[in-house]
PDB file of C-alpha atoms and ligand atoms in Angstrom:
ATOM      1  CA  MET A  26       0.115  -0.012  -0.193  1.00 50.00           C
ATOM      2  CA  ALA A  27       2.723   2.260   0.704  1.00 52.00           C
ATOM      3  CA  ASN A  28       4.217   1.632  -2.500  1.00 56.00           C
ATOM      4  CA  LYS A  29       1.175   2.428  -4.258  1.00 56.00           C
ATOM      5  CA  ALA A  30       0.974   5.850  -2.449  1.00 55.00           C
ATOM      6  CA  LEU A  31       4.609   6.569  -3.451  1.00 56.00           C
ATOM      7  CA  ASN A  32       3.965   5.791  -7.483  1.00 57.00           C
ATOM      8  CA  VAL A  33       1.141   7.862  -7.323  1.00 55.00           C
ATOM      9  CA  THR A  34       3.108  10.909  -5.829  1.00 55.00           C
ATOM     10  CA  ALA A  35       5.845  10.346  -8.193  1.00 58.00           C
ATOM     11  CA  GLN A  36       3.802  10.388 -11.049  1.00 58.00           C
ATOM     12  CA  ARG A  37       2.340  13.650 -10.036  1.00 60.00           C
ATOM     13  CA  VAL A  38       5.701  15.057  -9.826  1.00 56.00           C
ATOM     14  CA  THR A  39       6.548  14.394 -13.005  1.00 56.00           C
ATOM     15  CA  GLN A  40       3.088  15.591 -14.562  1.00 58.00           C
ATOM     16  CA  ARG A  41       4.197  18.576 -12.938  1.00 59.00           C
ATOM     17  CA  LEU A  42       7.580  18.852 -13.954  1.00 57.00           C
ATOM     18  CA  ALA A  43       6.552  18.190 -17.500  1.00 61.00           C
ATOM     19  CA  LEU A  44       3.830  21.100 -17.435  1.00 58.00           C
ATOM     20  CA  SER A  45       6.155  23.652 -16.217  1.00 62.00           C
ATOM     21  CA  ALA A  46       8.942  22.525 -19.190  1.00 59.00           C
ATOM     22  CA  LEU A  47       6.021  23.244 -21.343  1.00 55.00           C
ATOM     23  CA  ALA A  48       5.177  26.309 -19.542  1.00 59.00           C
ATOM     24  CA  LEU A  49       8.758  27.245 -19.944  1.00 55.00           C
ATOM     25  CA  LEU A  50       9.058  26.397 -23.735  1.00 55.00           C
ATOM     26  CA  LEU A  51       5.948  28.496 -24.548  1.00 55.00           C
ATOM     27  CA  THR A  52       7.370  31.338 -22.716  1.00 53.00           C
ATOM     28  CA  ALA A  53      10.650  31.113 -24.797  1.00 52.00           C
ATOM     29  CA  GLY A  54       8.667  31.010 -28.044  1.00 50.00           C
ATOM     30  CA  VAL A  55       6.717  34.022 -27.605  1.00 49.00           C
ATOM     31  CA  ALA A  56      10.052  35.912 -26.228  1.00 46.00           C
ATOM     32  CA  GLN A  57      11.899  34.901 -29.338  1.00 49.00           C
ATOM     33  CA  ALA A  58       8.875  35.828 -31.708  1.00 49.00           C
ATOM     34  CA  GLN A  59       8.970  39.273 -30.502  1.00 71.00           C
ATOM     35  CA  THR A  60      12.398  39.976 -31.788  1.00 92.00           C
ATOM     36  CA  LEU A  61      11.384  39.648 -35.349  1.00 95.00           C
ATOM     37  CA  GLU A  62       9.019  41.638 -37.135  1.00 96.00           C
ATOM     38  CA  VAL A  63       7.771  40.896 -40.897  1.00 97.00           C
ATOM     39  CA  SER A  64       6.129  44.058 -42.877  1.00 97.00           C
ATOM     40  CA  ASN A  65       4.878  44.321 -46.463  1.00 97.00           C
ATOM     41  CA  ALA A  66       4.717  40.852 -47.359  1.00 98.00           C
ATOM     42  CA  GLN A  67       4.058  40.125 -51.168  1.00 98.00           C
ATOM     43  CA  LEU A  68       3.613  37.184 -53.150  1.00 97.00           C
ATOM     44  CA  SER A  69       3.936  38.022 -56.649  1.00 96.00           C
ATOM     45  CA  LEU A  70       2.176  35.684 -58.990  1.00 90.00           C
ATOM     46  CA  LEU A  71       2.293  35.219 -62.780  1.00 81.00           C
ATOM     47  CA  PRO A  72      -0.519  33.867 -64.562  1.00 78.00           C
ATOM     48  CA  GLY A  73      -0.481  29.869 -65.171  1.00 76.00           C
ATOM     49  CA  ASN A  74       1.435  27.337 -62.994  1.00 76.00           C
ATOM     50  CA  THR A  75       5.076  29.267 -62.872  1.00 86.00           C
ATOM     51  CA  PRO A  76       6.901  29.993 -59.509  1.00 92.00           C
ATOM     52  CA  GLY A  77       5.967  32.947 -57.408  1.00 95.00           C
ATOM     53  CA  ALA A  78       8.287  35.476 -55.823  1.00 96.00           C
ATOM     54  CA  GLY A  79       8.078  36.314 -52.367  1.00 98.00           C
ATOM     55  CA  TYR A  80       9.028  39.982 -51.189  1.00 98.00           C
ATOM     56  CA  PHE A  81       9.178  41.442 -47.575  1.00 98.00           C
ATOM     57  CA  GLU A  82      10.913  43.048 -44.939  1.00 98.00           C
ATOM     58  CA  LEU A  83      12.813  40.825 -42.016  1.00 98.00           C
ATOM     59  CA  TYR A  84      13.068  43.216 -39.259  1.00 97.00           C
ATOM     60  CA  ASN A  85      15.581  41.611 -36.187  1.00 97.00           C
ATOM     61  CA  THR A  86      14.892  43.937 -33.296  1.00 96.00           C
ATOM     62  CA  GLY A  87      16.826  40.941 -31.253  1.00 94.00           C
ATOM     63  CA  ASP A  88      20.078  41.653 -29.169  1.00 94.00           C
ATOM     64  CA  GLU A  89      21.245  38.502 -31.221  1.00 94.00           C
ATOM     65  CA  ALA A  90      21.358  37.656 -34.991  1.00 96.00           C
ATOM     66  CA  VAL A  91      18.898  35.478 -36.472  1.00 96.00           C
ATOM     67  CA  THR A  92      19.435  32.715 -39.885  1.00 97.00           C
ATOM     68  CA  LEU A  93      16.682  32.098 -42.071  1.00 98.00           C
ATOM     69  CA  VAL A  94      16.810  28.582 -43.370  1.00 98.00           C
ATOM     70  CA  GLY A  95      14.114  28.083 -45.205  1.00 98.00           C
ATOM     71  CA  ALA A  96      10.041  28.832 -45.470  1.00 98.00           C
ATOM     72  CA  LYS A  97       7.031  26.619 -46.175  1.00 98.00           C
ATOM     73  CA  SER A  98       3.469  27.152 -47.412  1.00 97.00           C
ATOM     74  CA  PRO A  99       0.451  24.950 -47.307  1.00 96.00           C
ATOM     75  CA  ALA A 100      -0.265  26.371 -51.274  1.00 96.00           C
ATOM     76  CA  PHE A 101       2.894  25.421 -52.502  1.00 96.00           C
ATOM     77  CA  ASP A 102       5.199  22.338 -52.980  1.00 96.00           C
ATOM     78  CA  SER A 103       8.119  24.157 -51.612  1.00 97.00           C
ATOM     79  CA  VAL A 104       9.615  27.462 -50.969  1.00 98.00           C
ATOM     80  CA  GLU A 105      13.205  28.375 -51.575  1.00 98.00           C
ATOM     81  CA  ILE A 106      15.388  31.284 -50.617  1.00 98.00           C
ATOM     82  CA  HIS A 107      16.681  32.915 -53.798  1.00 97.00           C
ATOM     83  CA  VAL A 108      18.729  35.744 -54.875  1.00 97.00           C
ATOM     84  CA  SER A 109      18.999  37.410 -58.148  1.00 95.00           C
ATOM     85  CA  SER A 110      21.974  38.926 -59.805  1.00 91.00           C
ATOM     86  CA  GLU A 111      23.249  40.283 -63.290  1.00 88.00           C
ATOM     87  CA  HIS A 112      25.891  39.013 -65.646  1.00 87.00           C
ATOM     88  CA  ASP A 113      26.428  40.613 -69.203  1.00 87.00           C
ATOM     89  CA  GLY A 114      23.040  42.097 -69.127  1.00 89.00           C
ATOM     90  CA  MET A 115      21.166  38.728 -68.320  1.00 90.00           C
ATOM     91  CA  ALA A 116      19.082  38.202 -65.049  1.00 88.00           C
ATOM     92  CA  HIS A 117      20.242  34.934 -63.212  1.00 92.00           C
ATOM     93  CA  MET A 118      19.190  33.438 -59.909  1.00 94.00           C
ATOM     94  CA  HIS A 119      20.439  30.939 -57.431  1.00 95.00           C
ATOM     95  CA  GLU A 120      19.268  29.503 -54.213  1.00 97.00           C
ATOM     96  CA  LEU A 121      20.756  30.006 -50.826  1.00 98.00           C
ATOM     97  CA  THR A 122      20.588  27.650 -47.935  1.00 98.00           C
ATOM     98  CA  SER A 123      20.501  30.461 -45.283  1.00 98.00           C
ATOM     99  CA  ILE A 124      20.549  33.947 -44.560  1.00 98.00           C
ATOM    100  CA  GLU A 125      21.857  35.959 -41.547  1.00 98.00           C
ATOM    101  CA  ILE A 126      20.224  38.720 -40.259  1.00 97.00           C
ATOM    102  CA  ALA A 127      22.359  41.104 -37.973  1.00 97.00           C
ATOM    103  CA  SER A 128      20.893  42.439 -34.415  1.00 96.00           C
ATOM    104  CA  GLY A 129      19.355  45.303 -35.466  1.00 97.00           C
ATOM    105  CA  GLU A 130      19.208  44.936 -39.288  1.00 98.00           C
ATOM    106  CA  ARG A 131      15.910  45.068 -41.759  1.00 98.00           C
ATOM    107  CA  PHE A 132      16.583  42.578 -44.595  1.00 98.00           C
ATOM    108  CA  GLU A 133      14.630  43.311 -47.209  1.00 98.00           C
ATOM    109  CA  PHE A 134      13.834  40.443 -49.879  1.00 98.00           C
ATOM    110  CA  ALA A 135      12.797  42.886 -53.122  1.00 96.00           C
ATOM    111  CA  PRO A 136      12.870  42.438 -56.743  1.00 93.00           C
ATOM    112  CA  LYS A 137      16.474  42.247 -58.147  1.00 92.00           C
ATOM    113  CA  GLY A 138      17.415  40.972 -55.077  1.00 95.00           C
ATOM    114  CA  HIS A 139      16.726  38.561 -52.277  1.00 98.00           C
ATOM    115  CA  HIS A 140      13.170  36.542 -52.482  1.00 98.00           C
ATOM    116  CA  LEU A 141      11.416  33.760 -51.744  1.00 98.00           C
ATOM    117  CA  MET A 142      10.630  31.398 -54.743  1.00 97.00           C
ATOM    118  CA  PHE A 143       7.293  29.819 -54.283  1.00 97.00           C
ATOM    119  CA  MET A 144       7.673  26.320 -56.509  1.00 95.00           C
ATOM    120  CA  ARG A 145       4.568  24.514 -57.924  1.00 94.00           C
ATOM    121  CA  ARG A 146       1.194  25.920 -56.652  1.00 93.00           C
ATOM    122  CA  VAL A 147      -1.157  23.141 -54.715  1.00 93.00           C
ATOM    123  CA  GLU A 148      -4.045  25.162 -55.191  1.00 87.00           C
ATOM    124  CA  PRO A 149      -5.539  27.817 -57.003  1.00 88.00           C
ATOM    125  CA  LEU A 150      -4.433  31.499 -56.090  1.00 92.00           C
ATOM    126  CA  ASN A 151      -6.078  34.925 -57.203  1.00 92.00           C
ATOM    127  CA  ILE A 152      -4.820  38.208 -56.974  1.00 93.00           C
ATOM    128  CA  GLY A 153      -5.671  39.510 -53.462  1.00 96.00           C
ATOM    129  CA  ASP A 154      -5.440  36.343 -51.733  1.00 96.00           C
ATOM    130  CA  ASP A 155      -3.854  35.781 -48.480  1.00 97.00           C
ATOM    131  CA  VAL A 156      -1.121  32.915 -48.218  1.00 97.00           C
ATOM    132  CA  ASP A 157      -0.253  31.386 -45.023  1.00 97.00           C
ATOM    133  CA  VAL A 158       3.722  31.034 -44.649  1.00 98.00           C
ATOM    134  CA  VAL A 159       6.108  29.947 -42.019  1.00 98.00           C
ATOM    135  CA  LEU A 160       9.556  31.304 -42.093  1.00 98.00           C
ATOM    136  CA  GLU A 161      11.867  28.590 -40.324  1.00 97.00           C
ATOM    137  CA  PHE A 162      14.811  29.823 -38.352  1.00 96.00           C
ATOM    138  CA  SER A 163      18.310  27.779 -37.269  1.00 96.00           C
ATOM    139  CA  ASP A 164      17.436  28.139 -33.738  1.00 93.00           C
ATOM    140  CA  GLU A 165      14.282  25.909 -34.723  1.00 92.00           C
ATOM    141  CA  GLN A 166      11.741  29.718 -34.277  1.00 92.00           C
ATOM    142  CA  GLN A 167       8.968  29.116 -36.828  1.00 95.00           C
ATOM    143  CA  LEU A 168       7.502  32.730 -37.747  1.00 96.00           C
ATOM    144  CA  PRO A 169       3.830  32.448 -39.241  1.00 97.00           C
ATOM    145  CA  VAL A 170       3.253  35.413 -42.009  1.00 97.00           C
ATOM    146  CA  THR A 171       0.777  36.215 -44.421  1.00 98.00           C
ATOM    147  CA  PHE A 172       1.607  37.091 -48.092  1.00 98.00           C
ATOM    148  CA  ASN A 173      -0.550  38.902 -49.822  1.00 97.00           C
ATOM    149  CA  VAL A 174      -0.922  37.852 -53.530  1.00 96.00           C
ATOM    150  CA  VAL A 175      -0.376  40.566 -55.961  1.00 96.00           C
ATOM    151  CA  SER A 176       0.125  41.353 -59.630  1.00 93.00           C
ATOM    152  CA  PRO A 177       4.000  41.131 -60.996  1.00 88.00           C
ATOM    153  CA  ALA A 178       3.024  44.945 -62.665  1.00 86.00           C
ATOM    154  CA  SER A 179       2.336  46.327 -59.383  1.00 82.00           C
ATOM    155  CA  MET A 180       5.910  45.584 -57.849  1.00 78.00           C
TER     156      MET A 180
HETATM  157 CU1   CU B 210      14.009  33.043 -57.594  1.00 63.58          CU
END
């Protein structure tokens, strides 16, 4: 009997510890998210099933650098980080695996520069729609951002 009571107590303590750990995790997540601000998130969409380009400003208000390592969206098969460049009058772009944004830096994703490349639409999209995107960082932070679908002519 004494043994059983002990077991129950141990179980309660374990549960309480698990809850405290969860509370800590949630608090940490919120504190981190507040150090990043995204503004002017726009997804430029060409007609047909061509990739879309994502433009936005990412402001790191925190004390530490953050590293963007990817993005995902339920509306697309995959999302890549790209940078555009020009050689001999020809426009090129290539994929980056990460971008580091320093403390206090406002990093701009803009036409002819860095952008997110949204590959293979999995659902129809129209100008004016909102698209859910999650930005992923090297510290496991996930930042949800809503992109507004715009016409390339408006950029
Ligand atoms: Cu691209």
